[in-house]
Tab-separated table of C-alpha atoms and ligand atoms in Angstrom:
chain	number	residue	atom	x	y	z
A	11	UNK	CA	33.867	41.280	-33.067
A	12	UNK	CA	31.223	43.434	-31.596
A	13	UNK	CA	28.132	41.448	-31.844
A	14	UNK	CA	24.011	43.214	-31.779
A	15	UNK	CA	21.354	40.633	-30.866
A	16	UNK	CA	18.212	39.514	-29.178
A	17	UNK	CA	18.725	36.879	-26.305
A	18	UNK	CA	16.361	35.193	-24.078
A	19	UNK	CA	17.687	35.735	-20.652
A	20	UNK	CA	15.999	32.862	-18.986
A	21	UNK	CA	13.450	30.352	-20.017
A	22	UNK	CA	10.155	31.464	-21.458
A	23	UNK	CA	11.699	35.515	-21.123
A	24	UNK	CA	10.652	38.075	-24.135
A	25	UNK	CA	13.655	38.134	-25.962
A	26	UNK	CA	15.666	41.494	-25.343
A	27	UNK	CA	18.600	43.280	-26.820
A	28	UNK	CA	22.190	41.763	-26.232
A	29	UNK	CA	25.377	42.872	-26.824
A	30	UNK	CA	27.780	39.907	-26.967
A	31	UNK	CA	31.372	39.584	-29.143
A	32	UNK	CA	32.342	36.734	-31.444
A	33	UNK	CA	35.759	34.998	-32.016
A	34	UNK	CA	38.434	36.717	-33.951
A	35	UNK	CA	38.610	34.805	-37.010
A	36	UNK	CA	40.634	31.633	-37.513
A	37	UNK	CA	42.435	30.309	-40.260
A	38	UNK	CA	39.370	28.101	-42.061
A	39	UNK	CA	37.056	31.055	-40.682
A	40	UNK	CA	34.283	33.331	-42.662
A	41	UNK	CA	32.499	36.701	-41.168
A	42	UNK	CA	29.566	37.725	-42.437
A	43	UNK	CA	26.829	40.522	-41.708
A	44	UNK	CA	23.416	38.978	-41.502
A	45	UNK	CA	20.419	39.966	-43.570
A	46	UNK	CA	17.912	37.644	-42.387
A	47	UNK	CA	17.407	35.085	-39.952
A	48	UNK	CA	14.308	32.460	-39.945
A	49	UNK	CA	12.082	32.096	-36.982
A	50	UNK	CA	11.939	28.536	-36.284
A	51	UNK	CA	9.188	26.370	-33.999
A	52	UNK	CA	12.820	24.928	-32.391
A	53	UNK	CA	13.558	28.456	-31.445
A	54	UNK	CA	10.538	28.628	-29.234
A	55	UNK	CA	10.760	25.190	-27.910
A	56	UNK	CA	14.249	26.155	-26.403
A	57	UNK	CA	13.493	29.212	-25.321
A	58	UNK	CA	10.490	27.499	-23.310
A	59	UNK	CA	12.847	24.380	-22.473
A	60	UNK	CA	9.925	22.284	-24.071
A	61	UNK	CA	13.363	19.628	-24.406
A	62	UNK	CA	14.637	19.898	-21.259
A	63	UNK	CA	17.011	22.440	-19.849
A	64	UNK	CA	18.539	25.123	-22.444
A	65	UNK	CA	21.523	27.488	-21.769
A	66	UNK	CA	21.269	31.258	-21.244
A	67	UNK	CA	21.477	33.764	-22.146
A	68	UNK	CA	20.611	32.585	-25.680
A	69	UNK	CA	20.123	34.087	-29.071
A	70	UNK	CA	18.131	31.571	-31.134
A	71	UNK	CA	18.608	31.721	-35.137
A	72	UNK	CA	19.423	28.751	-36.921
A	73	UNK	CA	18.300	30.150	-40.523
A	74	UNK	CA	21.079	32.742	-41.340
A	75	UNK	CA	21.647	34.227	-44.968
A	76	UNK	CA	23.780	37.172	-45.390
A	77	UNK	CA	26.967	38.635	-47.017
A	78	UNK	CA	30.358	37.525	-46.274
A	79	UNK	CA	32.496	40.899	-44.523
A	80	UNK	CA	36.096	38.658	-43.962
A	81	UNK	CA	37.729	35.495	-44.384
A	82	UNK	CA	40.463	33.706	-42.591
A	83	UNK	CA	43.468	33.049	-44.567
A	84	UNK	CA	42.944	29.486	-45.326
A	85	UNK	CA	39.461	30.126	-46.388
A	86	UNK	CA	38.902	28.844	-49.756
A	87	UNK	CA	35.708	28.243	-50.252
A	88	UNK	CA	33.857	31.632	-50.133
A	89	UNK	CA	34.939	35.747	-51.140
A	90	UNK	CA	33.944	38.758	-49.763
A	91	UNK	CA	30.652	40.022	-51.111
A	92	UNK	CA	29.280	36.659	-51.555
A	93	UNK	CA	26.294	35.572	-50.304
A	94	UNK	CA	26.467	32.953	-47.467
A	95	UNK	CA	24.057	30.544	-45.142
A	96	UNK	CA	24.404	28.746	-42.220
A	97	UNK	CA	21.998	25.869	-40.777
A	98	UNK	CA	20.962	24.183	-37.327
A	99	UNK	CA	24.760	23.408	-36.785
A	100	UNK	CA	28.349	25.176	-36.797
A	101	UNK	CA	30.518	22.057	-36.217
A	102	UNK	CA	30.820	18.480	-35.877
A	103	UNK	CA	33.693	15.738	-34.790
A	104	UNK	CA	34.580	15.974	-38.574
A	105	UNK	CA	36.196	11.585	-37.801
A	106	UNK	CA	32.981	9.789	-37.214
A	107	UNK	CA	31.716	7.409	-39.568
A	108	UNK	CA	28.325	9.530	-40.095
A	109	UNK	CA	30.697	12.877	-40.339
A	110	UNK	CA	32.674	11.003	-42.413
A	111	UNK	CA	29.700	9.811	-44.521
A	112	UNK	CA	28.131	13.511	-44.860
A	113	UNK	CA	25.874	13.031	-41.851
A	114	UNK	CA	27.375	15.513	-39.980
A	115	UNK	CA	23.539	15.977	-38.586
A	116	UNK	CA	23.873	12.603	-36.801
A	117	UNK	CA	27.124	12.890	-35.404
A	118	UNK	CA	28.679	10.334	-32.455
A	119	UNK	CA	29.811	12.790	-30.911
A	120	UNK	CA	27.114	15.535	-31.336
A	121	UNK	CA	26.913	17.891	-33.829
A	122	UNK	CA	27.548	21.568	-32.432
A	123	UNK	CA	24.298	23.208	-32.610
A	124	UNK	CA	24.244	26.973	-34.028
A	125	UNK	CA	22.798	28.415	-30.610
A	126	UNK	CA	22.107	26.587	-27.612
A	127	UNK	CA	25.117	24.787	-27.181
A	128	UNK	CA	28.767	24.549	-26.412
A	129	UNK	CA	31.863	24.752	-29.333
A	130	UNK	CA	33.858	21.809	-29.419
A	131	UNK	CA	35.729	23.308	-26.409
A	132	UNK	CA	32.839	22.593	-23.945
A	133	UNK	CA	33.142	26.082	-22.613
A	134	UNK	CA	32.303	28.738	-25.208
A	135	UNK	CA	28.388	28.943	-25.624
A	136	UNK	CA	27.513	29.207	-30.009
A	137	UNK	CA	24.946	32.362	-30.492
A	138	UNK	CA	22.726	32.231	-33.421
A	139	UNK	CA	20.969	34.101	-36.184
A	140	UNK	CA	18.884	36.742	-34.268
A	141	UNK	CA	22.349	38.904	-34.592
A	142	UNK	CA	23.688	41.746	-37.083
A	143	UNK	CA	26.866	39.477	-37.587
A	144	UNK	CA	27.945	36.327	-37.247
A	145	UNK	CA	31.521	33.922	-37.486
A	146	UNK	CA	31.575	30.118	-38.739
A	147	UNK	CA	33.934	27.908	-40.019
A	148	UNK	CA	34.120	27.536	-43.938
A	149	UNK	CA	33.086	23.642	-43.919
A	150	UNK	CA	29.739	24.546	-42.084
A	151	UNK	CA	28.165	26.886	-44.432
A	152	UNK	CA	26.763	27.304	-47.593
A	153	UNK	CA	26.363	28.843	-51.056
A	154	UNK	CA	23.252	30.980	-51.363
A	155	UNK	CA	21.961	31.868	-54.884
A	156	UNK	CA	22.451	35.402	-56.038
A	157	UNK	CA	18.862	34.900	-58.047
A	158	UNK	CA	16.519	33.941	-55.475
A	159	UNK	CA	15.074	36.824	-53.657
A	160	UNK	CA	17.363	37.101	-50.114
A	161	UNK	CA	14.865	36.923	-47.485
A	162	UNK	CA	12.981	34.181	-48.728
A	163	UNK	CA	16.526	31.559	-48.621
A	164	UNK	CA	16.499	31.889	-45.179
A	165	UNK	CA	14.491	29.745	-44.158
A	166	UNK	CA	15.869	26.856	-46.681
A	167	UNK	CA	18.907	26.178	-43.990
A	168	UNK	CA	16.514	24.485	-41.354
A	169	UNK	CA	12.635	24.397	-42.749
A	170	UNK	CA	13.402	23.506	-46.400
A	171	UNK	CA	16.492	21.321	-45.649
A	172	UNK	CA	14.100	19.355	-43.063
A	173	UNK	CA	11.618	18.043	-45.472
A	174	UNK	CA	14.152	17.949	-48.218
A	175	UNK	CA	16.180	15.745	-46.466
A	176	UNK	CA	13.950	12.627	-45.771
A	177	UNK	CA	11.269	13.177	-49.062
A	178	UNK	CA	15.247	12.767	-51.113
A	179	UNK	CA	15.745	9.573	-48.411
A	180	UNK	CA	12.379	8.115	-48.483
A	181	UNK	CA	11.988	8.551	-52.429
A	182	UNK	CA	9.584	10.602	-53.431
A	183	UNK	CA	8.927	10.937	-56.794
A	184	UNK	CA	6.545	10.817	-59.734
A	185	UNK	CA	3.994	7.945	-59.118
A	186	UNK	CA	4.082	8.062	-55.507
A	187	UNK	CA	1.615	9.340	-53.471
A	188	UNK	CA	2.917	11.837	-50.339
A	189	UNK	CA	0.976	13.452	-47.472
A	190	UNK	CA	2.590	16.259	-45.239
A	191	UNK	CA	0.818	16.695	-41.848
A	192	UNK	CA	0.762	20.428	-40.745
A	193	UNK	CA	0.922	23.580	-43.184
A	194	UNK	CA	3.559	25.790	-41.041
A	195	UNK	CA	7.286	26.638	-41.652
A	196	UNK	CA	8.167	23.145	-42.241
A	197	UNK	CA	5.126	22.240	-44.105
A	198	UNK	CA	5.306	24.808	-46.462
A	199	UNK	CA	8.261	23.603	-47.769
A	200	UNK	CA	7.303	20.227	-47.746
A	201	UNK	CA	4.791	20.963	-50.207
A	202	UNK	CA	7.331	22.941	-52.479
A	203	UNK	CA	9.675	20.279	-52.852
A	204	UNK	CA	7.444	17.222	-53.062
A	205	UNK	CA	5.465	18.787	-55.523
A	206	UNK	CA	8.624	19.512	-57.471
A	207	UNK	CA	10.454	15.939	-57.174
A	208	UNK	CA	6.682	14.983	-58.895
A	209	UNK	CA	4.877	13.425	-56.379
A	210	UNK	CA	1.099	13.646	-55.445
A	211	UNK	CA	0.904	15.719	-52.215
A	212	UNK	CA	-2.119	15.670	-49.314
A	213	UNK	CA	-2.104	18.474	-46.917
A	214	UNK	CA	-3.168	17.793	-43.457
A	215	UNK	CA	-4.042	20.350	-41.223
A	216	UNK	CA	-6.341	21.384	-38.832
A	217	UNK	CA	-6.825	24.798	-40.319
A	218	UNK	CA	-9.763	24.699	-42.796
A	219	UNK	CA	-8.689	28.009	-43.858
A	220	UNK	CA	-5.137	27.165	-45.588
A	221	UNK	CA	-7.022	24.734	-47.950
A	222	UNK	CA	-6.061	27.301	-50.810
A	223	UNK	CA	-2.557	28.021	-49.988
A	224	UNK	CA	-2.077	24.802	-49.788
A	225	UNK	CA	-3.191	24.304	-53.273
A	226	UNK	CA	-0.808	27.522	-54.722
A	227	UNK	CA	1.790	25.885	-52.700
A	228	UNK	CA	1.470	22.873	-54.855
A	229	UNK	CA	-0.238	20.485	-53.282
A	230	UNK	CA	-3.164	18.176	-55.077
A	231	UNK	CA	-4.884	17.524	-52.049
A	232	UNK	CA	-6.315	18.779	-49.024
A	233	UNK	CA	-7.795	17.358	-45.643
A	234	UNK	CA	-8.852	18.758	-42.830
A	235	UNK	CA	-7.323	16.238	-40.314
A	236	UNK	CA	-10.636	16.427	-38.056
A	237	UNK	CA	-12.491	15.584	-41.114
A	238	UNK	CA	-13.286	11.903	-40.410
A	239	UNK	CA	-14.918	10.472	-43.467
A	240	UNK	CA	-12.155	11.809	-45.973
A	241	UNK	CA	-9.600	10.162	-43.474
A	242	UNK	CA	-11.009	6.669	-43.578
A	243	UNK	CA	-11.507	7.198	-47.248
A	244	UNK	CA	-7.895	7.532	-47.655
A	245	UNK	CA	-6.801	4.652	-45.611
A	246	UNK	CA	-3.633	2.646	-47.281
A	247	UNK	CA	-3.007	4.971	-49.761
A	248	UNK	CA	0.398	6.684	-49.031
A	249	UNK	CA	3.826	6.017	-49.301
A	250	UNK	CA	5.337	8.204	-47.446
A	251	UNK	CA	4.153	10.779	-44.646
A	252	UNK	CA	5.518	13.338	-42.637
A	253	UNK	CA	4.959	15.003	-39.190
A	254	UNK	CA	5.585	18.807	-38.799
A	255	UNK	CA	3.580	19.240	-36.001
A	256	UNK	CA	5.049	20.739	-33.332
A	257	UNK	CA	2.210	19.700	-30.494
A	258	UNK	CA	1.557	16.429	-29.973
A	259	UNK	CA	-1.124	14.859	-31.740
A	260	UNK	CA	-2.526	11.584	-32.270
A	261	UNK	CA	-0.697	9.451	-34.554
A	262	UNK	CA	-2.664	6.716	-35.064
A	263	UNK	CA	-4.812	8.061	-37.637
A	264	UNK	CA	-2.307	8.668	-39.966
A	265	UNK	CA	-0.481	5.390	-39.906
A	266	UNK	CA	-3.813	3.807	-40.869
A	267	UNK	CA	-3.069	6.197	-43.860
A	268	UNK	CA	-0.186	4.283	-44.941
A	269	UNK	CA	0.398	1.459	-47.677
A	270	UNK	CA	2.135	-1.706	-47.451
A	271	UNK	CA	6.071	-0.405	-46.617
A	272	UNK	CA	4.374	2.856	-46.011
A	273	UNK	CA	6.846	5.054	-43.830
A	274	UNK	CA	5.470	7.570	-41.569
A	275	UNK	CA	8.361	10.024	-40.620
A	276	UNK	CA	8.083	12.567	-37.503
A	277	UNK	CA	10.317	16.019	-37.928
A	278	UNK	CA	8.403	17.984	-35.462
A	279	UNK	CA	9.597	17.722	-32.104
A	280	UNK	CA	7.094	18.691	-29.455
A	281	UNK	CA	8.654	16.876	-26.808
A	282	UNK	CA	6.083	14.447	-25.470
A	283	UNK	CA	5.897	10.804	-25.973
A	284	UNK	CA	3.562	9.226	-28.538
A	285	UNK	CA	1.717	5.981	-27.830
A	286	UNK	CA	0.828	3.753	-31.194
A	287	UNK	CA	-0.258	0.084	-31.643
A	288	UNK	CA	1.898	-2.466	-33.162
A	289	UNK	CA	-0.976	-4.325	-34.372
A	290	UNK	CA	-1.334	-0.855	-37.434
A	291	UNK	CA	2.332	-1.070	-37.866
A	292	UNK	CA	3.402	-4.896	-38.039
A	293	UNK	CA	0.436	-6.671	-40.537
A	294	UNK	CA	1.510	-4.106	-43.505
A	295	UNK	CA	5.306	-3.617	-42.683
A	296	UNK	CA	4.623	0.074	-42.049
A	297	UNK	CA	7.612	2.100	-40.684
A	298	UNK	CA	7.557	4.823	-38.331
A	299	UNK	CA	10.972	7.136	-38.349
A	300	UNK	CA	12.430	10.141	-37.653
A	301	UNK	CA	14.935	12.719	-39.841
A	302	UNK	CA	16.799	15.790	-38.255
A	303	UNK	CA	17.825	18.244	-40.607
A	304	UNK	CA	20.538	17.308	-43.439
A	305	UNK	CA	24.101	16.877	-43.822
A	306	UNK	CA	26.760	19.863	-45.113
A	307	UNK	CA	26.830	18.384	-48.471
A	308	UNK	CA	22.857	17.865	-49.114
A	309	UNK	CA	22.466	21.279	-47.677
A	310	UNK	CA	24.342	22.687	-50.672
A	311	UNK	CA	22.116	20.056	-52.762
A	312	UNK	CA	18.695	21.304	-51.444
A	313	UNK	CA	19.971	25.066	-52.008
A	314	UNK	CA	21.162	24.114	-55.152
A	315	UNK	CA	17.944	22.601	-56.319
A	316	UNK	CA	16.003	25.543	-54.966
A	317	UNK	CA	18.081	27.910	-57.426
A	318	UNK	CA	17.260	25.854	-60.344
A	319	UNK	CA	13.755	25.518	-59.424
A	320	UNK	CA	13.050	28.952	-58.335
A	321	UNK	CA	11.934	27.602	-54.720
A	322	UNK	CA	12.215	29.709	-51.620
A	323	UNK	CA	10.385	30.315	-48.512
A	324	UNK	CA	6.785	32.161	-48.210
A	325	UNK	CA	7.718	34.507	-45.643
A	326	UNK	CA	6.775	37.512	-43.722
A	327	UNK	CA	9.504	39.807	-43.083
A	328	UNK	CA	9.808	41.531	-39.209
A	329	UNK	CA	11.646	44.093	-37.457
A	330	UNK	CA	13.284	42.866	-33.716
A	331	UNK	CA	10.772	44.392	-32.025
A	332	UNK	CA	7.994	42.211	-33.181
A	333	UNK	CA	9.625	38.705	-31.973
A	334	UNK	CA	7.569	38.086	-29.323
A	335	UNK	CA	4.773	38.877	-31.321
A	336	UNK	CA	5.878	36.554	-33.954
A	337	UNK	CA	6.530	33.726	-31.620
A	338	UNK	CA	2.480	34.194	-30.093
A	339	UNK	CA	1.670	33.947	-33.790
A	340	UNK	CA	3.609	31.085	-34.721
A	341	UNK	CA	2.374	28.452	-31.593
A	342	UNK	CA	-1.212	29.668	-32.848
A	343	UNK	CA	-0.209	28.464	-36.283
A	344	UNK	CA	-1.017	31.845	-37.351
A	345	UNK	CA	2.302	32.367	-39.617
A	346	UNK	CA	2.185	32.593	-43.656
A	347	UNK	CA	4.811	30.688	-43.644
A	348	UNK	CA	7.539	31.881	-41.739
A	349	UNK	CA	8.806	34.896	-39.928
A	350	UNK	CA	11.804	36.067	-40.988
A	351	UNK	CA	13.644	38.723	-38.783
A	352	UNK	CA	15.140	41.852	-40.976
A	353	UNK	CA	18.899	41.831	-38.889
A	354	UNK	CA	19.464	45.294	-39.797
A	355	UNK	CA	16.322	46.510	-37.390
A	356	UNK	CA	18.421	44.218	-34.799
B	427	NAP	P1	5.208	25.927	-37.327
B	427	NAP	O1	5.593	26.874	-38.402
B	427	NAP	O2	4.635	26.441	-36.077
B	427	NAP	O3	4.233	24.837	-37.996
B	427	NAP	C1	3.659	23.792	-37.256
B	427	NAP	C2	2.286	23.489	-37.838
B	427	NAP	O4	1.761	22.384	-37.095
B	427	NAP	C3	1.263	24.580	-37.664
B	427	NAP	O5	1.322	25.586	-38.637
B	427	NAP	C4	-0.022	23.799	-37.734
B	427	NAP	O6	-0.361	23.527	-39.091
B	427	NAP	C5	0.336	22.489	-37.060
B	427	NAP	N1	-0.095	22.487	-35.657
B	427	NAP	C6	0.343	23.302	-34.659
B	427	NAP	N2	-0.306	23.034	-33.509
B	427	NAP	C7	-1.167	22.021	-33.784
B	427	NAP	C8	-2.084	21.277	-33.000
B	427	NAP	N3	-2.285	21.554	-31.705
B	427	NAP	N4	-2.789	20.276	-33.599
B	427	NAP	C9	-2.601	19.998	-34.895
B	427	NAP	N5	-1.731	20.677	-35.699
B	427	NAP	C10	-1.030	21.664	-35.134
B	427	NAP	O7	6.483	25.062	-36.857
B	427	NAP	P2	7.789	24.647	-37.709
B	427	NAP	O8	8.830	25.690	-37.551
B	427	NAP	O9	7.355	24.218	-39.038
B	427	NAP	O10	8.299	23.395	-36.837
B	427	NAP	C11	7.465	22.262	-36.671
B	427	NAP	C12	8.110	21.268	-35.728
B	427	NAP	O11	9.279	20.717	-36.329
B	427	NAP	C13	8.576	21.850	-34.402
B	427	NAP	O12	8.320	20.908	-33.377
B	427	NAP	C14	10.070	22.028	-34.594
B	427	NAP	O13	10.796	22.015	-33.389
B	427	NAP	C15	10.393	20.819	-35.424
B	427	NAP	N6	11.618	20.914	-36.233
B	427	NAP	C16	12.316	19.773	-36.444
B	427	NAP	C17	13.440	19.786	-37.251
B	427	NAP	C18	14.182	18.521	-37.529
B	427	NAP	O14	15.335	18.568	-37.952
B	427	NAP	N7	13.576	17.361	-37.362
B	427	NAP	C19	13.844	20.983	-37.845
B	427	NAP	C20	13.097	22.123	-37.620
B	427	NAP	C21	11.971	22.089	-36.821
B	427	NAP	P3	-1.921	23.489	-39.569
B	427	NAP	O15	-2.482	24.816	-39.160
B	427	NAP	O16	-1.834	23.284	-41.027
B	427	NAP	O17	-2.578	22.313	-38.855
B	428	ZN	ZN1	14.765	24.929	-37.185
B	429	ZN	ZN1	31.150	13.148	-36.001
């Protein structure tokens, strides 16, 4: 299948237009033309190698909602016409005990990432979202509501799923009290959903400015993270707290934040090491984790909840041609609250 994109050549390039083809379908297989695709702050990462090494050419895109064109002929789980989405990964070992469990996201073997990676072959390299079409098996994608407005799911398949994932995992809930560190991509969603499981949410963010879109979003509470009287004021008060940052910023202050069996949990990835004292962590049993995306079947839960709770993405929709602007935007945390590329300018 003739495939248009936007590639990186090579690591921190402008992304450019790239013509590339995708498999011919196979049995379990579903087409589908893309509508939108989420800019994520992983997308940039990679394309800077902020990780390590990354493989090129490479078309990022790992929020993808569109309309399915073909199915393979064992495909039962989707039609033609219906709408589709697929998330941070395209395949798995499908016999581990975590892909067994529904943790395809933490598979033994490694999950197959949507761009950026190899199939299970080793050889072929996986393309992502920032293309007019796209190919994946049936058992890595999902449902997409017909009701929610189209560009605004995209970004549910990697920033809502994120902060779905551990605020379902750590509990949050009515009665408990949950602060979300950074007001981006992630963040933003964070604040939907935590609001909506019933919990009382804390911004933190070093933009003064968001304090009242944090506040529509649904947050009760908002801190300016340099602000260091309301921090101390707020010290062992949370249950749970989460890290979208994507630079890497003192931790310490936040963990000071947390309650007896507080957890602090880190989904941004900027790819330097932090440095924290055991003496904050051990006296109050505090926990310090991490969470990386969610599994097949809570993907479907998280886009099944957004449907009944009318939740989508606050985004800001772009041609192709302003990606690179997008991406200056974005690492200046300048993004209301996520780009999301319109594929048929692609
Ligand atoms: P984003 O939209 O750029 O949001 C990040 C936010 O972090 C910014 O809006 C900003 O919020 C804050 N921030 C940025 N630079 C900062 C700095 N120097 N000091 C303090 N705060 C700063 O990024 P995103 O797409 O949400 O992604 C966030 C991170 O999560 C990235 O590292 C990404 O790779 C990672 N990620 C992880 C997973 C996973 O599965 N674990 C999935 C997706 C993404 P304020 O202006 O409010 O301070
Ligand atoms: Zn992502
Ligand atoms: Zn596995």
């Amino acid at each position: 299948m003739d495939t248009r994109g936007f590639a990186a050549t090579v690591a921190k390039a402008n992304l450019t237009p790239f013509k590339f083809s995708r498999r011919e379908l196979r049995p379990h297989d579903v087409a589908f033309d893309v509508a939108f695709s989420g800019i994520c702050h992983s997308d940039i990462h990679q394309v800077n190698e902020d990780w390590g090494p990354s493989i090129f050419p490479m078309v990022p895109g790992h929020e993808i909602v569109g309309v399915v064109t073909a199915i393979g002929p064992d495909v039962t789980k989707f039609k033609v016409g219906e709408r589709i989405g697929v998330g941070t990964f395209v395949d798995s070992c499908r016999s581990c005990e975590y892909c067994l469990a529904g943790n395809e996201q933490y598979c033994a073997n490694g999950q197959t990432g949507t761009y950026n990676d190899y199939e299970r072959d080793g050889a072929t390299p996986t393309y992502g979202g920032y293309s007019n079409n796209f190919v994946v098996d049936e058992n890595y994608a999902v449902h997409v509501s017909e009701t929610l407005n189209f560009e605004g799911t995209a970004p549910l398949l990697c920033a809502g799923i994120t902060l779905y994932s551990p605020l379902r995992h750590w509990g949050a809930t009515t009665g408990k009290r949950v602060g979300i560190i950074g007001l981006g991509g992630l963040g933003h969603m964070g604040v939907k959903f935590s609001h909506a499981l019933g919990a009382e949410t804390t911004v933190f963010s070093h933009s003064p400015g968001k304090e009242g879109d944090a506040l529509r979003l649904g947050a009760e509470h908002f801190v300016v993270s340099s602000d260091l009287d309301e921090m101390n004021a707020l010290e062992n008060s949370f249950d749970l707290i989460i890290n979208t940052v994507s630079a890497d910023i003192d931790l310490t202050p936040y963990v000071k934040l947390l309650k007896v069996d507080g957890a602090l949990v880190l989904v941004g990835i900027p790819g330097k090491s932090f440095k924290l004292n055991a003496g904050l962590i051990v006296p109050k049993r505090r926990s310090i984790a991490g969470s990386n995306t969610g599994g097949m079947a809570e993907l479907q839960e998280m886009m099944d909840f957004c449907a009944d709770h009318n939740i989508t993405s606050d985004v800001e929709v772009i041609a192709s041609d302003y990606i690179g602007a997008a991406y200056e935007r974005t690492i200046a945390s300048d993004v209301k609250y996520r780009f999301v590329i319109d594929a048929s300018t692609l």
